[in-house]
Tab-separated table of C-alpha atoms and ligand atoms in Angstrom:
chain	number	residue	atom	x	y	z
A	20	MET	CA	-80.966	-67.249	-21.901
A	21	THR	CA	-81.841	-64.244	-24.064
A	22	CYS	CA	-79.938	-64.123	-27.322
A	23	ALA	CA	-78.720	-60.520	-27.410
A	24	VAL	CA	-76.910	-59.191	-30.458
A	25	ILE	CA	-75.121	-55.858	-30.740
A	26	VAL	CA	-74.313	-54.360	-34.124
A	27	GLY	CA	-71.334	-52.011	-33.961
A	28	ALA	CA	-68.213	-52.240	-31.814
A	29	GLY	CA	-67.706	-48.514	-31.304
A	30	PRO	CA	-67.943	-46.810	-27.904
A	31	ALA	CA	-71.725	-47.409	-27.785
A	32	GLY	CA	-71.584	-51.100	-28.724
A	33	ILE	CA	-68.597	-51.856	-26.487
A	34	ARG	CA	-70.194	-50.285	-23.399
A	35	ALA	CA	-73.431	-52.112	-24.191
A	36	ALA	CA	-71.561	-55.426	-24.421
A	37	GLN	CA	-69.706	-54.751	-21.188
A	38	THR	CA	-72.980	-54.008	-19.378
A	39	LEU	CA	-74.671	-57.172	-20.640
A	40	VAL	CA	-71.663	-59.254	-19.618
A	41	ALA	CA	-71.723	-57.692	-16.154
A	42	HIS	CA	-75.280	-59.005	-15.811
A	43	GLY	CA	-74.472	-62.540	-16.916
A	44	LEU	CA	-75.285	-62.434	-20.639
A	45	ARG	CA	-72.979	-63.511	-23.450
A	46	PRO	CA	-73.883	-61.145	-26.295
A	47	VAL	CA	-72.899	-61.513	-29.931
A	48	LEU	CA	-70.996	-58.397	-31.040
A	49	LEU	CA	-70.869	-57.869	-34.804
A	50	ASP	CA	-68.733	-55.267	-36.555
A	51	GLU	CA	-67.717	-54.888	-40.151
A	52	ALA	CA	-64.330	-53.475	-39.092
A	53	ALA	CA	-61.322	-55.692	-38.462
A	54	ARG	CA	-60.765	-54.304	-34.968
A	55	ALA	CA	-63.093	-52.919	-32.310
A	56	GLY	CA	-63.081	-49.247	-31.313
A	57	GLY	CA	-65.442	-47.593	-33.783
A	58	GLN	CA	-64.627	-44.361	-35.581
A	59	ILE	CA	-63.084	-42.181	-32.911
A	60	TYR	CA	-61.115	-44.947	-31.196
A	61	ARG	CA	-60.344	-46.809	-34.417
A	62	ARG	CA	-57.400	-49.129	-33.906
A	63	PRO	CA	-54.683	-49.491	-36.523
A	64	PRO	CA	-53.665	-52.982	-37.705
A	65	ALA	CA	-52.031	-55.020	-34.924
A	66	HIS	CA	-48.452	-54.621	-36.213
A	67	PHE	CA	-48.651	-50.800	-36.391
A	68	GLU	CA	-46.814	-49.174	-33.544
A	69	ARG	CA	-47.949	-45.548	-33.305
A	70	PRO	CA	-48.570	-44.764	-29.646
A	71	ALA	CA	-52.087	-43.876	-28.451
A	72	GLU	CA	-51.041	-40.266	-27.755
A	73	LYS	CA	-50.082	-39.807	-31.406
A	74	LEU	CA	-53.186	-41.539	-32.726
A	75	TYR	CA	-55.870	-40.128	-30.466
A	76	GLY	CA	-54.297	-36.945	-29.045
A	77	THR	CA	-56.334	-35.611	-26.131
A	78	GLU	CA	-58.626	-38.655	-26.401
A	79	ALA	CA	-55.814	-41.154	-25.743
A	80	GLY	CA	-56.994	-41.879	-22.191
A	81	ARG	CA	-60.590	-42.553	-23.282
A	82	ALA	CA	-59.379	-44.639	-26.218
A	83	ARG	CA	-57.303	-46.798	-23.881
A	84	ALA	CA	-60.279	-47.190	-21.534
A	85	VAL	CA	-62.624	-48.283	-24.325
A	86	HIS	CA	-60.042	-50.678	-25.765
A	87	ALA	CA	-59.421	-52.106	-22.290
A	88	ALA	CA	-63.171	-52.581	-21.874
A	89	ILE	CA	-63.473	-54.731	-25.001
A	90	ASP	CA	-60.227	-56.602	-24.321
A	91	GLY	CA	-61.425	-57.292	-20.775
A	92	ILE	CA	-64.607	-59.050	-21.935
A	93	ALA	CA	-63.140	-60.791	-24.986
A	94	GLU	CA	-63.567	-64.256	-23.459
A	95	ARG	CA	-67.111	-63.588	-22.361
A	96	ILE	CA	-68.688	-62.363	-25.577
A	97	ASP	CA	-69.060	-63.788	-29.054
A	98	TYR	CA	-67.177	-61.036	-30.893
A	99	ARG	CA	-67.182	-61.293	-34.664
A	100	PRO	CA	-65.062	-58.690	-36.469
A	101	ASP	CA	-65.112	-58.364	-40.272
A	102	SER	CA	-68.841	-59.071	-40.102
A	103	LEU	CA	-71.050	-56.751	-42.113
A	104	VAL	CA	-74.752	-56.829	-41.294
A	105	TRP	CA	-76.114	-56.168	-44.769
A	106	SER	CA	-79.764	-57.005	-44.227
A	107	ALA	CA	-82.156	-57.370	-41.321
A	108	GLN	CA	-85.670	-58.410	-40.554
A	109	PRO	CA	-87.484	-59.060	-37.279
A	110	GLY	CA	-85.526	-61.735	-35.381
A	111	ARG	CA	-82.807	-62.144	-37.988
A	112	LEU	CA	-79.707	-60.358	-39.241
A	113	ASP	CA	-77.868	-61.318	-42.430
A	114	VAL	CA	-74.142	-61.135	-41.878
A	115	LEU	CA	-71.358	-61.192	-44.455
A	116	ASP	CA	-68.131	-62.693	-43.181
A	117	ALA	CA	-65.371	-60.787	-45.006
A	118	ALA	CA	-62.787	-63.565	-44.635
A	119	SER	CA	-64.810	-66.361	-46.234
A	120	GLY	CA	-67.080	-64.208	-48.401
A	121	SER	CA	-70.048	-66.154	-47.092
A	122	THR	CA	-73.225	-64.869	-45.539
A	123	ARG	CA	-75.130	-66.405	-42.675
A	124	ALA	CA	-78.231	-65.563	-40.674
A	125	VAL	CA	-77.802	-64.573	-37.042
A	126	ALA	CA	-80.958	-64.907	-34.967
A	127	TYR	CA	-81.659	-62.592	-32.043
A	128	ASP	CA	-84.223	-62.085	-29.309
A	129	ARG	CA	-83.053	-58.560	-28.651
A	130	VAL	CA	-80.732	-56.382	-30.705
A	131	ILE	CA	-78.856	-53.172	-29.929
A	132	VAL	CA	-78.151	-51.198	-33.078
A	133	ALA	CA	-75.045	-49.047	-32.573
A	134	THR	CA	-73.932	-48.417	-36.134
A	135	GLY	CA	-72.446	-44.913	-35.781
A	136	ALA	CA	-72.198	-42.264	-38.465
A	137	THR	CA	-70.415	-41.145	-41.612
A	138	ASP	CA	-69.611	-37.775	-43.187
A	139	ARG	CA	-72.513	-35.644	-44.369
A	140	ILE	CA	-71.532	-34.631	-47.870
A	141	LEU	CA	-72.769	-31.477	-49.592
A	142	PRO	CA	-71.237	-31.767	-53.053
A	143	VAL	CA	-69.297	-28.954	-54.647
A	144	PRO	CA	-68.281	-28.924	-58.335
A	145	GLY	CA	-65.161	-31.058	-58.713
A	146	TRP	CA	-65.815	-33.171	-55.610
A	147	THR	CA	-65.525	-36.413	-57.592
A	148	LEU	CA	-61.908	-35.686	-58.606
A	149	PRO	CA	-59.258	-38.047	-57.231
A	150	GLY	CA	-57.744	-36.424	-54.159
A	151	VAL	CA	-61.060	-35.293	-52.632
A	152	TYR	CA	-62.021	-37.156	-49.454
A	153	GLY	CA	-64.677	-36.908	-46.817
A	154	LEU	CA	-63.309	-35.378	-43.608
A	155	GLY	CA	-63.883	-38.652	-41.795
A	156	GLY	CA	-62.220	-40.544	-44.641
A	157	ALA	CA	-59.193	-38.274	-44.370
A	158	GLN	CA	-59.009	-39.068	-40.679
A	159	VAL	CA	-59.418	-42.808	-41.227
A	160	ALA	CA	-56.393	-42.743	-43.566
A	161	LEU	CA	-54.346	-41.124	-40.829
A	162	LYS	CA	-55.590	-43.224	-37.915
A	163	PHE	CA	-55.822	-46.615	-39.547
A	164	GLN	CA	-52.957	-46.551	-42.023
A	165	GLY	CA	-50.800	-43.694	-40.769
A	166	CYS	CA	-50.890	-41.987	-44.167
A	167	ALA	CA	-52.134	-38.611	-45.378
A	168	ILE	CA	-54.505	-37.914	-48.265
A	169	GLY	CA	-51.974	-35.481	-49.730
A	170	GLY	CA	-48.975	-33.288	-49.025
A	171	ARG	CA	-50.749	-29.900	-49.293
A	172	VAL	CA	-54.274	-30.232	-48.010
A	173	VAL	CA	-57.254	-27.880	-47.804
A	174	PHE	CA	-59.994	-28.769	-45.316
A	175	MET	CA	-63.405	-27.404	-46.225
A	176	GLY	CA	-66.981	-27.573	-44.979
A	177	SER	CA	-68.070	-27.138	-41.391
A	178	GLY	CA	-68.412	-28.831	-38.030
A	179	PRO	CA	-66.041	-29.630	-35.176
A	180	LEU	CA	-64.361	-32.404	-37.151
A	181	LEU	CA	-63.109	-29.788	-39.635
A	182	TYR	CA	-60.691	-28.211	-37.166
A	183	LEU	CA	-59.840	-31.469	-35.428
A	184	VAL	CA	-58.780	-33.238	-38.626
A	185	ALA	CA	-56.858	-30.156	-39.811
A	186	TYR	CA	-55.032	-30.140	-36.477
A	187	GLN	CA	-54.291	-33.861	-36.675
A	188	TYR	CA	-52.905	-33.501	-40.200
A	189	ALA	CA	-50.744	-30.528	-39.283
A	190	LYS	CA	-49.438	-32.373	-36.215
A	191	ALA	CA	-48.643	-35.393	-38.371
A	192	GLY	CA	-46.482	-33.231	-40.647
A	193	ALA	CA	-48.783	-32.500	-43.594
A	194	GLU	CA	-48.967	-28.959	-44.913
A	195	VAL	CA	-52.452	-27.700	-44.150
A	196	VAL	CA	-52.954	-24.929	-46.693
A	197	ALA	CA	-56.172	-23.601	-45.162
A	198	VAL	CA	-59.342	-24.408	-43.274
A	199	LEU	CA	-62.427	-23.085	-45.093
A	200	ASP	CA	-65.464	-23.008	-42.823
A	201	THR	CA	-68.934	-22.162	-44.156
A	202	ALA	CA	-69.862	-21.079	-40.614
A	203	ALA	CA	-68.952	-17.545	-39.582
A	204	LEU	CA	-67.229	-16.421	-36.406
A	205	SER	CA	-70.514	-14.740	-35.400
A	206	ASP	CA	-72.181	-18.204	-35.397
A	207	GLN	CA	-69.595	-19.533	-32.986
A	208	VAL	CA	-69.937	-16.500	-30.724
A	209	ALA	CA	-73.733	-16.846	-30.695
A	210	ALA	CA	-73.384	-20.518	-29.703
A	211	LEU	CA	-71.065	-19.870	-26.753
A	212	PRO	CA	-73.660	-19.728	-23.936
A	213	ARG	CA	-74.959	-23.243	-24.742
A	214	MET	CA	-71.496	-24.648	-25.188
A	215	LEU	CA	-70.268	-23.437	-21.821
A	216	GLY	CA	-72.178	-26.402	-20.376
A	217	GLN	CA	-69.334	-28.717	-21.539
A	218	PRO	CA	-66.267	-26.536	-20.796
A	219	ALA	CA	-63.688	-29.287	-21.405
A	220	THR	CA	-65.009	-30.064	-24.892
A	221	LEU	CA	-65.316	-26.376	-25.699
A	222	ALA	CA	-61.741	-25.814	-24.522
A	223	LYS	CA	-60.502	-28.565	-26.839
A	224	GLY	CA	-62.233	-26.948	-29.817
A	225	LEU	CA	-60.760	-23.534	-28.982
A	226	PHE	CA	-57.348	-25.125	-28.546
A	227	TYR	CA	-57.421	-26.653	-32.067
A	228	VAL	CA	-58.329	-23.290	-33.583
A	229	ALA	CA	-55.662	-21.440	-31.592
A	230	TRP	CA	-53.024	-24.062	-32.401
A	231	LEU	CA	-53.754	-23.926	-36.128
A	232	ARG	CA	-53.622	-20.146	-36.084
A	233	ALA	CA	-50.381	-20.128	-34.112
A	234	HIS	CA	-48.824	-22.507	-36.621
A	235	GLY	CA	-49.641	-20.291	-39.572
A	236	VAL	CA	-52.623	-22.202	-40.985
A	237	ALA	CA	-55.025	-19.811	-42.749
A	238	LEU	CA	-58.512	-20.057	-41.238
A	239	HIS	CA	-61.384	-18.561	-43.229
A	240	GLY	CA	-64.922	-18.380	-41.810
A	241	GLY	CA	-68.207	-17.597	-43.536
A	242	VAL	CA	-66.959	-18.898	-46.901
A	243	ARG	CA	-68.838	-20.474	-49.797
A	244	PRO	CA	-66.991	-23.323	-51.533
A	245	VAL	CA	-67.153	-22.650	-55.277
A	246	ARG	CA	-65.299	-25.572	-56.889
A	247	VAL	CA	-62.460	-28.020	-56.609
A	248	MET	CA	-60.091	-27.570	-59.556
A	249	GLY	CA	-58.070	-30.102	-61.509
A	250	ASP	CA	-58.086	-32.291	-64.640
A	251	GLU	CA	-56.822	-35.704	-63.618
A	252	ARG	CA	-56.804	-34.925	-59.910
A	253	VAL	CA	-57.121	-32.025	-57.477
A	254	ASP	CA	-54.819	-29.070	-57.986
A	255	GLY	CA	-56.704	-26.324	-56.193
A	256	VAL	CA	-59.828	-24.956	-54.605
A	257	VAL	CA	-61.899	-21.862	-55.367
A	258	PHE	CA	-63.989	-20.314	-52.611
A	259	HIS	CA	-65.893	-17.101	-52.035
A	260	ASP	CA	-64.813	-15.268	-48.902
A	261	GLY	CA	-67.804	-12.926	-48.724
A	262	THR	CA	-66.342	-10.263	-50.956
A	263	ALA	CA	-64.541	-12.057	-53.786
A	264	GLU	CA	-63.571	-15.440	-55.190
A	265	ARG	CA	-60.179	-16.711	-54.084
A	266	THR	CA	-58.046	-19.619	-55.281
A	267	LEU	CA	-55.753	-21.858	-53.277
A	268	ALA	CA	-53.342	-24.427	-54.722
A	269	CYS	CA	-53.383	-27.851	-53.049
A	270	ASP	CA	-53.098	-31.538	-53.913
A	271	ALA	CA	-55.886	-32.887	-51.708
A	272	VAL	CA	-59.138	-31.754	-50.136
A	273	GLY	CA	-60.907	-33.107	-47.058
A	274	PHE	CA	-64.487	-31.913	-46.905
A	275	GLY	CA	-67.759	-32.514	-45.105
A	276	HIS	CA	-70.558	-30.824	-43.200
A	277	ALA	CA	-70.756	-32.596	-39.859
A	278	LEU	CA	-71.985	-36.201	-39.713
A	279	ARG	CA	-75.036	-38.232	-40.673
A	280	SER	CA	-76.389	-41.207	-38.746
A	281	GLU	CA	-76.267	-44.707	-40.228
A	282	THR	CA	-79.942	-45.553	-39.869
A	283	GLN	CA	-80.570	-48.237	-42.485
A	284	LEU	CA	-80.637	-51.218	-40.117
A	285	ALA	CA	-83.103	-49.491	-37.804
A	286	ASP	CA	-85.183	-48.873	-40.904
A	287	LEU	CA	-85.079	-52.510	-42.079
A	288	LEU	CA	-86.015	-53.586	-38.562
A	289	GLY	CA	-89.198	-51.532	-38.817
A	290	CYS	CA	-88.377	-48.695	-36.401
A	291	ARG	CA	-90.536	-45.599	-36.637
A	292	PHE	CA	-88.714	-42.461	-37.817
A	293	ALA	CA	-89.311	-38.772	-37.200
A	294	PHE	CA	-87.692	-35.649	-38.581
A	295	ALA	CA	-85.026	-34.184	-36.281
A	296	PRO	CA	-84.728	-30.446	-37.134
A	297	MET	CA	-81.335	-30.082	-35.457
A	298	GLN	CA	-79.765	-32.692	-37.736
A	299	ARG	CA	-82.028	-31.993	-40.723
A	300	ALA	CA	-82.602	-35.715	-41.042
A	301	HIS	CA	-85.192	-38.368	-40.325
A	302	LEU	CA	-83.967	-40.436	-37.382
A	303	PRO	CA	-85.320	-43.548	-35.681
A	304	GLU	CA	-87.367	-42.658	-32.626
A	305	ARG	CA	-86.123	-43.824	-29.238
A	306	ASP	CA	-87.048	-43.161	-25.648
A	307	ALA	CA	-84.586	-41.786	-23.092
A	308	ALA	CA	-83.336	-45.321	-22.430
A	309	GLY	CA	-82.765	-46.194	-26.094
A	310	ARG	CA	-85.866	-48.310	-26.767
A	311	SER	CA	-87.018	-47.973	-30.361
A	312	SER	CA	-90.658	-48.199	-31.433
A	313	VAL	CA	-90.126	-51.942	-32.096
A	314	PRO	CA	-90.067	-54.185	-29.010
A	315	GLY	CA	-86.665	-55.861	-28.664
A	316	VAL	CA	-84.839	-53.306	-30.826
A	317	TYR	CA	-82.645	-50.772	-28.988
A	318	LEU	CA	-80.725	-47.824	-30.438
A	319	ALA	CA	-77.517	-46.313	-29.104
A	320	GLY	CA	-74.815	-43.889	-30.159
A	321	ASP	CA	-74.422	-41.748	-33.236
A	322	GLY	CA	-76.493	-44.162	-35.350
A	323	ALA	CA	-79.617	-42.781	-33.713
A	324	GLY	CA	-78.565	-39.114	-33.739
A	325	ILE	CA	-75.170	-37.422	-33.554
A	326	MET	CA	-74.259	-36.923	-29.906
A	327	GLY	CA	-70.509	-37.605	-29.765
A	328	ALA	CA	-68.324	-40.307	-28.280
A	329	ASP	CA	-68.937	-39.782	-24.563
A	330	ALA	CA	-72.686	-39.786	-25.123
A	331	ALA	CA	-72.307	-42.924	-27.244
A	332	GLU	CA	-70.740	-44.746	-24.285
A	333	TRP	CA	-73.518	-43.633	-21.945
A	334	ALA	CA	-76.235	-44.450	-24.464
A	335	GLY	CA	-74.745	-47.898	-25.074
A	336	GLU	CA	-74.752	-48.662	-21.372
A	337	ARG	CA	-78.267	-47.251	-20.940
A	338	ALA	CA	-79.649	-49.260	-23.864
A	339	ALA	CA	-78.128	-52.434	-22.420
A	340	LEU	CA	-79.741	-51.682	-19.053
A	341	ALA	CA	-83.076	-51.174	-20.833
A	342	LEU	CA	-82.671	-54.540	-22.548
A	343	LEU	CA	-81.992	-56.176	-19.181
A	344	GLN	CA	-84.925	-54.388	-17.533
A	345	ASP	CA	-87.236	-55.585	-20.312
A	346	ASP	CA	-85.947	-59.095	-19.630
A	347	GLY	CA	-86.869	-58.779	-15.965
A	348	VAL	CA	-83.280	-58.493	-14.762
A	349	ALA	CA	-82.694	-56.233	-11.750
A	350	VAL	CA	-80.399	-53.336	-12.650
A	351	ASP	CA	-79.018	-50.317	-10.815
A	352	ALA	CA	-81.915	-47.874	-11.294
A	353	ALA	CA	-79.908	-44.927	-9.966
A	354	ARG	CA	-77.221	-45.568	-12.544
A	355	ALA	CA	-79.852	-45.721	-15.289
A	356	THR	CA	-81.289	-42.378	-14.190
A	357	SER	CA	-77.869	-40.768	-13.968
A	358	LEU	CA	-77.050	-41.912	-17.523
A	359	GLU	CA	-80.290	-40.420	-18.811
A	360	LYS	CA	-79.517	-37.115	-17.104
A	361	ARG	CA	-76.048	-36.972	-18.629
A	362	LEU	CA	-77.477	-37.697	-22.068
A	363	SER	CA	-80.028	-34.954	-21.679
A	364	ARG	CA	-77.354	-32.451	-20.598
A	365	ILE	CA	-75.156	-33.261	-23.565
A	366	GLY	CA	-78.185	-32.718	-25.827
A	367	SER	CA	-78.053	-29.026	-24.949
A	368	PHE	CA	-74.362	-28.881	-25.886
A	369	ARG	CA	-75.127	-30.555	-29.206
A	370	ARG	CA	-77.687	-27.861	-29.943
A	371	GLY	CA	-74.930	-25.329	-29.264
A	372	LEU	CA	-72.662	-27.095	-31.767
A	373	GLU	CA	-75.343	-26.964	-34.429
A	374	ARG	CA	-75.628	-23.226	-33.770
A	375	ALA	CA	-71.852	-22.829	-33.978
A	376	PHE	CA	-71.659	-24.734	-37.267
A	377	PRO	CA	-75.044	-24.147	-38.889
A	378	PHE	CA	-76.162	-25.991	-41.971
A	379	PRO	CA	-75.526	-23.798	-45.040
A	380	GLU	CA	-79.172	-23.193	-45.853
A	381	ASP	CA	-78.379	-21.677	-49.250
A	382	TRP	CA	-76.491	-24.739	-50.485
A	383	ALA	CA	-79.321	-26.072	-52.675
A	384	ALA	CA	-80.051	-22.655	-54.183
A	385	GLN	CA	-76.353	-22.211	-55.058
A	386	ALA	CA	-75.780	-25.706	-56.512
A	387	PRO	CA	-75.244	-25.367	-60.278
A	388	ASP	CA	-77.257	-27.621	-62.613
A	389	GLU	CA	-74.168	-29.531	-63.764
A	390	LEU	CA	-73.120	-30.465	-60.207
A	391	VAL	CA	-72.961	-34.257	-59.791
A	392	VAL	CA	-75.004	-35.130	-56.705
A	393	CYS	CA	-75.210	-38.930	-56.967
A	394	ARG	CA	-71.820	-40.130	-58.148
A	395	CYS	CA	-72.836	-43.816	-58.299
A	396	GLU	CA	-75.482	-43.097	-60.941
A	397	ASN	CA	-74.033	-39.817	-62.261
A	398	ILE	CA	-77.147	-37.777	-61.474
A	399	THR	CA	-76.751	-33.999	-61.455
A	400	ALA	CA	-78.581	-31.254	-59.593
A	401	GLY	CA	-80.093	-30.260	-62.956
A	402	ASP	CA	-81.407	-33.825	-63.478
A	403	LEU	CA	-83.148	-33.704	-60.114
A	404	ARG	CA	-84.625	-30.271	-60.749
A	405	ALA	CA	-85.898	-31.459	-64.145
A	406	VAL	CA	-87.694	-34.393	-62.510
A	407	VAL	CA	-89.384	-32.053	-60.052
A	408	ARG	CA	-90.306	-29.646	-62.828
A	409	CYS	CA	-91.671	-32.308	-65.174
A	410	THR	CA	-93.412	-34.616	-62.719
A	411	GLY	CA	-94.163	-32.528	-59.652
A	412	ALA	CA	-92.304	-35.099	-57.490
A	413	ASP	CA	-91.988	-33.857	-53.922
A	414	GLU	CA	-91.028	-37.025	-52.036
A	415	MET	CA	-87.626	-38.740	-51.885
A	416	ASN	CA	-88.604	-42.247	-52.955
A	417	ARG	CA	-90.561	-40.838	-55.879
A	418	LEU	CA	-87.499	-38.796	-56.859
A	419	LYS	CA	-85.398	-41.967	-56.610
A	420	ALA	CA	-87.781	-43.962	-58.811
A	421	LEU	CA	-87.854	-41.234	-61.440
A	422	SER	CA	-84.161	-40.254	-61.473
A	423	ARG	CA	-82.224	-43.236	-60.000
A	424	VAL	CA	-80.681	-40.955	-57.346
A	425	GLY	CA	-79.562	-43.140	-54.432
A	426	MET	CA	-79.993	-46.358	-56.424
A	427	GLY	CA	-76.292	-47.138	-56.792
A	428	ARG	CA	-73.634	-48.716	-54.618
A	429	CYS	CA	-73.987	-46.288	-51.726
A	430	GLN	CA	-77.778	-46.666	-51.582
A	431	GLY	CA	-78.124	-42.963	-50.884
A	432	ARG	CA	-75.797	-42.969	-47.883
A	433	MET	CA	-73.590	-40.335	-49.553
A	434	CYS	CA	-76.070	-38.450	-51.750
A	435	GLY	CA	-79.341	-38.776	-49.800
A	436	ALA	CA	-78.942	-35.666	-47.633
A	437	ALA	CA	-77.963	-33.472	-50.582
A	438	ALA	CA	-80.739	-34.868	-52.793
A	439	ALA	CA	-83.303	-34.137	-50.076
A	440	GLU	CA	-82.115	-30.523	-49.862
A	441	LEU	CA	-82.316	-30.112	-53.631
A	442	LEU	CA	-85.754	-31.711	-53.808
A	443	ALA	CA	-87.110	-29.521	-51.021
A	444	HIS	CA	-85.707	-26.395	-52.643
A	445	ALA	CA	-86.980	-27.270	-56.126
A	446	ALA	CA	-90.419	-28.268	-54.842
A	447	GLY	CA	-90.639	-25.249	-52.557
A	448	VAL	CA	-91.332	-27.267	-49.406
A	449	PRO	CA	-89.430	-27.666	-46.108
A	450	VAL	CA	-86.832	-30.455	-46.131
A	451	ALA	CA	-88.753	-32.155	-43.310
A	452	GLN	CA	-91.572	-32.735	-45.763
A	453	VAL	CA	-89.744	-34.635	-48.517
A	454	GLY	CA	-89.216	-37.734	-46.375
A	455	ARG	CA	-86.229	-40.056	-46.526
A	456	LEU	CA	-84.935	-42.796	-48.783
A	457	ARG	CA	-86.290	-46.107	-47.494
A	458	GLY	CA	-83.555	-48.526	-46.380
A	459	GLN	CA	-82.958	-51.354	-48.865
A	460	ALA	CA	-80.858	-54.475	-48.501
A	461	PRO	CA	-78.010	-54.800	-49.138
A	462	ILE	CA	-77.372	-51.643	-47.145
A	463	LYS	CA	-73.701	-51.709	-48.169
A	464	PRO	CA	-72.066	-53.352	-51.193
A	465	ILE	CA	-71.668	-57.127	-51.003
A	466	PRO	CA	-69.880	-59.426	-53.471
A	467	MET	CA	-71.838	-60.714	-56.469
A	468	GLY	CA	-70.575	-64.242	-55.847
A	469	LEU	CA	-71.942	-64.363	-52.315
A	470	VAL	CA	-71.802	-67.825	-50.752
A	471	VAL	CA	-74.755	-68.663	-48.516
A	472	ALA	CA	-73.712	-70.702	-45.483
A	473	PRO	CA	-75.504	-74.094	-45.823
A	474	GLU	CA	-77.438	-73.921	-42.563
A	475	THR	CA	-79.019	-70.614	-43.541
A	476	ALA	CA	-79.613	-71.303	-47.219
A	477	SER	CA	-83.350	-71.368	-46.766
B	512	FAD	C1	-64.964	-41.046	-39.758
B	512	FAD	C2	-65.294	-40.444	-38.422
B	512	FAD	C3	-64.282	-39.923	-37.631
B	512	FAD	C4	-64.572	-39.387	-36.375
B	512	FAD	N1	-63.566	-38.878	-35.619
B	512	FAD	C5	-63.843	-38.318	-34.425
B	512	FAD	C6	-62.817	-37.768	-33.624
B	512	FAD	O1	-61.651	-37.805	-33.978
B	512	FAD	N2	-63.149	-37.202	-32.440
B	512	FAD	C7	-64.435	-37.157	-32.013
B	512	FAD	O2	-64.704	-36.640	-30.923
B	512	FAD	N3	-65.427	-37.706	-32.730
B	512	FAD	C8	-65.151	-38.260	-33.933
B	512	FAD	N4	-66.167	-38.785	-34.685
B	512	FAD	C9	-67.469	-38.927	-34.064
B	512	FAD	C10	-67.331	-40.142	-33.109
B	512	FAD	O3	-66.657	-41.132	-33.809
B	512	FAD	C11	-68.632	-40.668	-32.665
B	512	FAD	O4	-69.291	-39.676	-31.913
B	512	FAD	C12	-68.507	-41.932	-31.816
B	512	FAD	O5	-67.543	-42.790	-32.318
B	512	FAD	C13	-69.845	-42.591	-31.817
B	512	FAD	O6	-69.724	-43.886	-31.312
B	512	FAD	P1	-70.695	-45.041	-31.819
B	512	FAD	O7	-70.364	-46.241	-31.030
B	512	FAD	O8	-72.085	-44.548	-31.825
B	512	FAD	O9	-70.341	-45.239	-33.344
B	512	FAD	P2	-68.944	-45.605	-34.104
B	512	FAD	O10	-67.767	-45.274	-33.291
B	512	FAD	O11	-69.095	-44.983	-35.421
B	512	FAD	O12	-69.044	-47.167	-34.215
B	512	FAD	C14	-69.980	-47.791	-35.038
B	512	FAD	C15	-69.447	-49.139	-35.416
B	512	FAD	O13	-70.470	-49.830	-36.123
B	512	FAD	C16	-69.896	-50.549	-37.171
B	512	FAD	N5	-70.942	-50.742	-38.194
B	512	FAD	C17	-71.692	-49.787	-38.794
B	512	FAD	N6	-72.589	-50.354	-39.631
B	512	FAD	C18	-72.402	-51.688	-39.539
B	512	FAD	C19	-73.024	-52.799	-40.169
B	512	FAD	N7	-74.026	-52.643	-41.043
B	512	FAD	N8	-72.578	-54.041	-39.873
B	512	FAD	C20	-71.559	-54.213	-38.983
B	512	FAD	N9	-70.935	-53.193	-38.349
B	512	FAD	C21	-71.358	-51.947	-38.624
B	512	FAD	C22	-68.738	-49.689	-37.641
B	512	FAD	O14	-67.737	-50.469	-38.270
B	512	FAD	C23	-68.250	-49.072	-36.342
B	512	FAD	O15	-67.183	-49.783	-35.769
B	512	FAD	C24	-65.896	-39.352	-35.929
B	512	FAD	C25	-66.911	-39.879	-36.723
B	512	FAD	C26	-66.623	-40.393	-37.966
B	512	FAD	C27	-67.742	-40.940	-38.811
């Protein structure tokens, strides 16, 4: 029997596992989190008792369905929570077991990589102060631990998550001082025709905005974040509203500019990448069914391009069907085609979202020299510009070698997008041209005293 491994127990990985089980396979499902559900349907610790409606709001029904899907196949898969895949090579994944602190190799014939996304961070002066969180991080605190990042919070950046998290915080009782969006109302209006294709999702977005407004939360569009203020920790935010600089007092900031795909495993597995203009990032290539350029490696969900939770479920199922088809198993071809059609339709909506919340193209030009870009290695925008000026570097890995940007704990997962923008601007080339930081193991921090399980020591 084929040894199929899935990395990531979010909506994509869970639907993939369910599909493989339905066709008689017993996949291994690895996830670094303690409980399955992924980012959107993240489950709190077992003894927490907040009801699904409070945790997931309008998504409570979908969350229940995804949780029921994984619970329903629990006996028929080899599910390993707390298992971080920190390295990969053809046919083998290296997995850190959080409980024992030991690492072991997991062999596979076919692997579905469904590793999701994280916040895309465009630093602003002061972003390293205690009290500043990524938007996703702010939401994780609320969903997983039922706590807020502060009592008076400003949310800043852009993207649909901005309004959703602000809404969730306000509903949970935090004072949301303001939402500062770098996108302007005119962007959202221009995006409307494309977004009408998914009326329910559009309606949810409009509802969050209307609710925030109705509850007295100040919403500012078309802003430019200037700096986060504070000595020991955050005590305010300065932004430019198009005519003048304004200051808001707060004790926490949640910020981010949409999401970035977690692509390192696909990279280590040898998948071919291409620049995706919509997401301003290099992403692993995949066909409509989720096959990567490497036979036996399949890609699903936000880890291969940000498409949202519903699309992640469909892509997970479609990738699993592709795996089965490649194994010679008969699958429901009509279902496969219908999934591909749905994915293609949602692609148009995603393009609308990017239009509604466009990337702030002037970010690199505005970034002051003293702005810390890589907080692991304390590299500033000025340091990066100096490297370009002195060496003529115009490629990301060259910039890394010469400046150490992306060489620290996060391996460029937090600073890579911003560094690429700065490099492109300083070198006077399009961001597509500067390439991407090559994935390096360990892709996430692992303990120094790692114990290698005896059977995999070689
Ligand atoms: C922090 C955050 C909050 C979000 N909140 C919302 C929201 O409220 N509403 C909304 O509509 N969308 C939200 N999104 C987007 C939404 O979560 C995604 O569209 C959807 O979850 C994608 O599903 P997925 O299965 O592709 O990935 P995910 O749900 O992200 O699942 C990926 C899984 O892979 C695991 N993983 C990643 N790397 C490894 C590794 N190396 N080893 C082992 N396991 C690994 C992760 O632990 C995770 O469980 C959020 C995204 C983020 C990043």
